[in-house]
Coordinates of C-alpha atoms in Angstrom, one line a residue:
M93 CA 97.8 6.1 11.3
P94 CA 98.3 2.3 11.6
S95 CA 95.8 -0.3 9.4
V96 CA 93.6 -2.7 10.7
R97 CA 91.9 -5.4 9.0
A98 CA 88.0 -5.2 9.8
V99 CA 84.7 -7.2 8.9
R100 CA 82.0 -4.8 7.7
W101 CA 78.3 -4.6 6.5
H102 CA 77.9 -3.1 3.6
G103 CA 74.6 -4.1 2.7
N104 CA 72.3 -7.4 2.6
R105 CA 74.8 -10.2 1.9
D106 CA 77.7 -8.0 1.1
I107 CA 80.3 -8.6 3.9
R108 CA 83.7 -7.4 3.1
L109 CA 87.4 -7.9 4.8
D110 CA 88.7 -4.4 4.6
H111 CA 91.6 -2.7 5.8
L112 CA 90.8 0.8 8.0
E113 CA 93.2 3.5 9.4
L114 CA 92.4 3.8 13.0
P115 CA 91.1 7.3 14.5
P116 CA 93.0 9.1 17.2
L117 CA 91.6 7.7 20.8
E118 CA 88.8 9.7 22.1
Y119 CA 88.3 11.1 26.1
G120 CA 87.0 7.8 27.9
Q121 CA 88.1 5.2 25.0
V122 CA 90.4 2.5 24.8
R123 CA 91.7 0.3 22.1
I124 CA 91.3 -3.8 22.5
A125 CA 92.6 -6.4 20.5
P126 CA 89.6 -9.1 20.2
A127 CA 90.3 -12.9 20.9
W128 CA 86.9 -14.1 20.0
C129 CA 83.5 -12.6 18.7
G130 CA 80.4 -14.6 18.2
I131 CA 78.3 -14.5 15.3
C132 CA 74.8 -13.6 16.6
G133 CA 71.5 -14.5 14.9
S134 CA 70.8 -10.6 14.9
D135 CA 74.0 -10.4 12.6
L136 CA 72.5 -13.5 10.4
G137 CA 69.3 -11.2 10.2
E138 CA 70.8 -7.9 9.4
W139 CA 73.4 -10.0 6.6
E140 CA 70.0 -11.7 5.0
H141 CA 67.4 -8.7 5.4
G142 CA 69.0 -5.9 6.4
P143 CA 69.0 -3.6 9.7
V144 CA 67.0 -4.8 12.5
R145 CA 63.9 -1.7 12.3
Y146 CA 63.7 -1.9 15.8
F147 CA 66.8 0.0 16.5
Y148 CA 66.3 3.6 17.6
N149 CA 69.2 4.8 15.2
L150 CA 69.6 2.4 12.2
P151 CA 73.2 1.8 11.6
G152 CA 75.1 3.4 8.6
C153 CA 76.9 2.1 6.0
P154 CA 79.5 0.3 6.4
T155 CA 79.9 -1.3 9.6
V156 CA 82.2 -3.0 11.3
V157 CA 80.3 -6.4 12.8
G158 CA 80.2 -8.0 16.1
H159 CA 79.2 -7.7 19.2
E160 CA 80.1 -10.5 21.3
F161 CA 83.9 -10.3 21.9
T162 CA 86.7 -10.6 24.2
G163 CA 90.2 -9.4 24.1
I164 CA 93.4 -7.6 25.7
V165 CA 93.4 -4.1 26.2
R166 CA 96.1 -2.5 23.9
E167 CA 95.7 0.9 24.4
V168 CA 94.3 3.5 26.9
H169 CA 93.1 7.4 26.1
P170 CA 95.0 9.5 29.1
S171 CA 91.8 10.5 30.5
V172 CA 90.9 6.4 31.7
K173 CA 92.2 5.7 35.1
T174 CA 90.2 1.9 35.2
I175 CA 91.4 -0.1 33.4
K176 CA 95.5 -0.8 32.0
P177 CA 97.0 -1.9 29.0
G178 CA 97.3 -5.5 28.8
T179 CA 93.8 -6.2 31.0
R180 CA 91.8 -9.0 29.7
A181 CA 88.4 -7.7 29.1
V182 CA 84.8 -8.7 28.1
I183 CA 82.7 -5.7 26.3
L184 CA 79.4 -4.8 27.2
P185 CA 78.4 -3.6 23.6
A186 CA 76.6 -0.7 24.4
D187 CA 77.6 3.0 23.5
G188 CA 75.1 5.1 25.4
D189 CA 74.7 8.5 25.7
D190 CA 75.7 8.4 29.0
S191 CA 73.3 10.7 29.9
C192 CA 69.9 9.6 29.4
R193 CA 67.3 8.7 32.0
M194 CA 68.4 5.2 31.4
C195 CA 72.5 5.6 31.4
V196 CA 72.0 7.1 34.4
R197 CA 70.2 4.3 36.1
G198 CA 72.9 2.1 35.3
C199 CA 71.3 0.4 31.6
H200 CA 73.2 1.3 28.5
S201 CA 71.7 -1.2 26.9
S202 CA 68.3 1.0 26.7
C203 CA 69.9 4.3 26.2
E204 CA 67.6 6.5 24.6
R205 CA 69.6 7.5 21.9
L206 CA 71.4 3.9 22.0
K207 CA 74.3 3.0 19.7
L208 CA 75.1 -0.3 19.7
Y209 CA 78.8 -1.8 18.9
G210 CA 78.5 -4.0 15.4
Y211 CA 75.5 -1.9 14.4
Q212 CA 75.3 1.7 14.8
S213 CA 78.9 1.9 16.0
N214 CA 82.2 -0.1 15.0
G215 CA 82.0 -3.7 16.6
G216 CA 84.5 -6.2 17.2
L217 CA 85.2 -7.9 14.0
T218 CA 88.5 -6.5 13.6
D219 CA 92.2 -6.5 14.6
L220 CA 92.1 -3.7 16.8
A221 CA 88.9 -1.7 18.3
T222 CA 87.3 1.3 19.7
V223 CA 85.5 0.8 22.7
K224 CA 84.6 3.3 26.3
A225 CA 86.5 1.9 28.8
S226 CA 83.0 1.6 31.1
M227 CA 81.8 -1.0 28.7
C228 CA 84.8 -3.1 29.6
F229 CA 84.5 -5.4 32.2
E230 CA 87.8 -7.6 33.4
L231 CA 88.1 -11.0 32.4
P232 CA 89.2 -13.2 34.8
D233 CA 92.2 -15.6 33.9
S234 CA 89.9 -18.8 35.1
I235 CA 87.6 -17.7 31.8
P236 CA 89.1 -18.1 28.6
F237 CA 88.4 -15.8 26.0
D238 CA 86.1 -18.5 23.8
I239 CA 84.0 -18.6 27.1
G240 CA 84.2 -15.0 27.6
A241 CA 82.6 -14.7 24.0
L242 CA 79.6 -16.3 25.7
I243 CA 78.9 -13.6 28.3
E244 CA 76.7 -11.2 26.2
P245 CA 74.0 -13.7 25.2
L246 CA 74.1 -15.2 28.8
A247 CA 73.9 -11.8 30.0
V248 CA 70.8 -11.7 27.9
A249 CA 69.2 -14.4 29.7
W250 CA 70.0 -13.4 33.0
N251 CA 68.7 -10.4 33.0
A252 CA 65.4 -12.0 31.8
I253 CA 65.6 -13.8 35.0
E254 CA 66.3 -10.9 37.4
G255 CA 63.8 -8.7 35.9
S256 CA 61.1 -10.9 35.7
G257 CA 61.1 -11.3 39.0
F258 CA 61.5 -15.2 39.2
Q259 CA 61.8 -16.3 42.5
A260 CA 64.8 -19.4 42.0
A261 CA 63.2 -21.1 45.6
T262 CA 59.4 -21.7 44.9
H263 CA 58.6 -20.2 41.2
R264 CA 58.1 -22.4 38.1
A265 CA 59.8 -21.5 34.5
L266 CA 58.9 -22.2 30.6
V267 CA 61.4 -21.6 28.9
I268 CA 60.3 -21.6 24.8
G269 CA 63.5 -21.9 22.4
T270 CA 66.7 -23.7 22.3
G271 CA 68.9 -21.5 20.8
T272 CA 71.5 -19.4 22.2
I273 CA 69.4 -17.3 24.4
G274 CA 67.0 -19.9 25.4
L275 CA 70.2 -22.4 26.4
G276 CA 71.4 -19.3 28.3
T277 CA 67.8 -19.0 30.5
T278 CA 68.1 -22.6 30.9
A279 CA 71.6 -22.5 32.3
C280 CA 71.6 -19.4 34.6
L281 CA 68.2 -21.1 35.6
V282 CA 70.6 -23.6 36.6
A283 CA 73.0 -21.4 38.2
M284 CA 70.8 -19.6 40.3
G285 CA 69.8 -22.7 42.1
V286 CA 66.1 -23.1 40.2
E287 CA 65.7 -27.3 40.7
P288 CA 65.7 -28.8 37.0
S289 CA 62.5 -30.2 38.0
R290 CA 60.9 -26.7 37.9
I291 CA 61.8 -26.0 34.6
M292 CA 60.5 -26.7 31.2
V293 CA 62.0 -26.2 28.1
V294 CA 60.5 -26.2 24.5
G295 CA 62.1 -26.1 21.4
R296 CA 61.9 -27.4 17.7
N297 CA 65.6 -28.6 17.4
A298 CA 66.4 -32.0 18.7
M299 CA 70.5 -31.2 18.7
R300 CA 69.4 -28.4 20.9
N301 CA 67.0 -29.6 23.1
E302 CA 69.9 -32.4 24.3
K303 CA 71.8 -29.5 25.3
A304 CA 68.8 -28.5 27.4
R305 CA 68.7 -32.2 28.9
E306 CA 72.5 -32.0 30.0
Y307 CA 71.7 -29.8 32.8
G308 CA 69.8 -32.6 34.2
I309 CA 66.1 -31.4 32.8
N310 CA 63.8 -34.0 32.3
N311 CA 61.1 -31.9 30.9
V312 CA 62.1 -31.0 27.7
Y313 CA 59.9 -31.5 24.8
S314 CA 59.9 -31.2 20.9
S315 CA 57.4 -28.3 19.9
T316 CA 56.1 -30.4 17.6
D317 CA 55.1 -33.5 19.6
I318 CA 52.8 -31.2 22.3
N319 CA 50.1 -29.3 23.1
L320 CA 52.4 -26.9 24.8
V321 CA 49.5 -25.0 26.9
Q322 CA 48.3 -28.2 28.5
K323 CA 51.3 -29.9 28.9
A324 CA 52.7 -26.9 30.7
K325 CA 49.6 -26.6 32.8
D326 CA 50.0 -30.5 33.5
L327 CA 53.2 -30.3 34.5
F328 CA 53.1 -27.7 36.7
E329 CA 49.8 -28.5 39.0
K330 CA 47.5 -27.8 36.6
V331 CA 48.0 -23.7 36.9
G332 CA 51.5 -23.3 34.3
P333 CA 54.2 -21.8 34.9
D334 CA 55.0 -18.5 37.0
V335 CA 57.0 -17.1 34.2
V336 CA 57.3 -18.0 30.5
F337 CA 60.6 -17.0 28.8
D338 CA 59.6 -16.8 25.1
A339 CA 62.9 -16.8 23.4
A340 CA 61.6 -18.6 20.0
A341 CA 59.6 -14.4 19.4
T342 CA 57.0 -15.8 17.1
P343 CA 53.2 -14.7 17.0
S344 CA 52.8 -18.6 18.0
T345 CA 54.7 -18.6 21.1
F346 CA 53.4 -15.5 22.4
A347 CA 49.9 -16.5 22.6
Q348 CA 50.5 -20.0 23.6
G349 CA 53.3 -18.4 26.1
L350 CA 50.7 -16.1 27.8
S351 CA 47.6 -19.1 27.4
C352 CA 50.6 -21.3 29.8
L353 CA 50.7 -18.4 32.5
R354 CA 49.0 -19.3 36.1
V355 CA 47.2 -16.4 37.1
G356 CA 49.6 -13.6 38.3
G357 CA 52.2 -15.0 36.1
V358 CA 54.8 -13.0 33.9
Y359 CA 55.4 -13.2 30.3
W360 CA 59.5 -11.9 29.6
A361 CA 60.0 -10.7 25.8
Y362 CA 63.9 -11.1 24.9
G363 CA 63.6 -11.5 21.1
I364 CA 63.0 -9.6 18.2
Y365 CA 59.5 -10.4 16.7
H366 CA 59.7 -10.4 12.9
E367 CA 55.9 -10.2 12.3
N368 CA 52.9 -8.3 14.1
I369 CA 51.1 -10.0 16.1
D370 CA 47.5 -10.3 15.0
G371 CA 44.4 -11.4 17.0
F372 CA 45.4 -11.2 20.5
D373 CA 42.7 -11.0 23.5
A374 CA 44.4 -8.4 25.5
T375 CA 41.6 -9.1 28.1
Q376 CA 43.2 -11.6 29.5
I377 CA 46.1 -9.3 30.7
P378 CA 43.8 -7.8 33.5
L379 CA 41.3 -10.7 33.8
R380 CA 44.3 -13.1 34.9
R381 CA 46.4 -10.4 36.2
L382 CA 49.0 -11.0 33.9
T383 CA 52.2 -9.0 33.5
L384 CA 54.0 -9.0 30.1
K385 CA 57.8 -7.6 30.3
G386 CA 61.0 -7.6 28.3
A387 CA 64.5 -6.4 27.6
L388 CA 67.0 -7.1 24.5
G389 CA 69.6 -6.5 26.4
Y390 CA 70.6 -6.1 30.4
D391 CA 71.4 -3.4 32.9
D392 CA 75.2 -2.9 33.8
H393 CA 75.5 -5.0 36.9
I394 CA 74.2 -8.2 34.9
F395 CA 78.1 -8.2 33.3
P396 CA 79.8 -8.9 36.4
A397 CA 77.4 -11.1 37.7
V398 CA 77.7 -13.3 34.9
I399 CA 81.4 -13.0 34.9
R400 CA 81.2 -14.3 39.2
A401 CA 78.9 -17.1 37.8
L402 CA 81.5 -18.4 35.2
D403 CA 84.7 -17.8 37.9
D404 CA 83.3 -19.9 40.3
G405 CA 82.0 -22.6 38.3
R406 CA 77.8 -22.2 38.6
L407 CA 77.9 -21.8 34.8
N408 CA 80.0 -25.0 33.4
H409 CA 82.9 -24.5 31.3
D410 CA 82.5 -27.6 29.2
L411 CA 79.2 -27.7 28.8
L412 CA 79.3 -24.0 27.4
R413 CA 81.9 -25.0 25.3
S414 CA 79.8 -27.8 23.7
W415 CA 77.3 -24.7 22.6
I416 CA 80.5 -23.7 20.4
T417 CA 79.9 -25.7 17.1
G418 CA 81.9 -23.7 15.0
R419 CA 85.7 -21.6 14.8
I420 CA 86.5 -19.6 12.3
L421 CA 89.0 -17.1 11.2
L422 CA 88.1 -13.3 10.4
E423 CA 88.5 -13.5 6.8
D424 CA 85.8 -16.4 6.9
T425 CA 83.5 -14.1 8.5
Q426 CA 81.1 -14.1 5.3
E427 CA 81.4 -17.8 3.8
K428 CA 82.1 -20.1 6.4
G429 CA 80.2 -18.0 9.6
L430 CA 77.1 -16.2 7.9
G431 CA 76.9 -17.8 5.0
E432 CA 77.1 -21.6 7.1
L433 CA 74.2 -20.3 9.3
A434 CA 71.9 -19.5 6.5
M435 CA 72.6 -22.6 4.9
N436 CA 72.8 -25.1 8.2
K437 CA 71.3 -22.9 10.8
G438 CA 69.8 -25.8 12.5
E439 CA 73.3 -27.6 12.8
H440 CA 74.6 -25.1 15.0
I441 CA 74.4 -22.9 18.2
K442 CA 77.3 -20.6 18.3
I443 CA 79.8 -19.9 15.4
L444 CA 83.3 -18.2 16.9
V445 CA 85.0 -15.8 15.1
Q446 CA 88.9 -15.9 15.6
V447 CA 90.0 -12.7 15.4
N448 CA 94.0 -12.3 17.3
K449 CA 95.1 -15.5 18.5
M450 CA 96.3 -15.0 22.4

């Protein structure tokens, strides 16, 4: 069997560059040579603190990390008829069972027996990654591999907007947080045709807040400089936004986000809350007809939607590329990737790992 390099998680603060033998392809699988792979906040959290406790199945050890990746299909199992070797692709990193209620309805990232590439299944930080053909989406030539590595977090954001029921022509949005997901939500709202005047963005980091302003949004504020609830009410006709997208995922943003909403509004959660929310007055949900919704992932059809928006330019490549604040090699994943983020997280939006030169 051929041997490949692979970055594997062995434990807290223990990422190693190993050499692995490739197993034979199984039914429905393909082999992809990754080009670029993003390092996610969840990767950093796992490296620092251990597996995300909310996942249905905790990852085994060791596991090849990386779930935001693009590349070229190199080999397909004889059973695969939907994609050919040589195809440029981006991977939806959900290794679902294909039979549960959520998979059947086209939402593999919420499979009842979910395994995610990069966590419970081997991911993309390897010379050759083995994935399901059904989770490979063709990447047009118009989308460079590095920009394509942002499709996964952009899909989280696009799914939030669709899933919340946000109406682009009439609704007002508050985005809390200006990390990759918060900025992605801002970019996707603009790509969907939402007037910038109907978007308010709040974040703690000045550099990231400036990236939100590059989308023509004037209502971008430092969370330390304002009374969030009062500002949101004042900005949106004294009633507040129709939807709050909380990418910060803290007890305080949860409470403030709900308080910001207008009557009948929607709060969307798509982050991992590392602290329990105590003292929450749940009566305001029925009293003000609020709706709480959320998802860590996306419906399957979201990936093609984001690909189309990148292909036709609604999602601006130049603005997205400016989010890439670091580019490193596979062998430097721990020191210059995860270690750098742990030390200087506020200086970065997205670090990409170049796995294979293409």
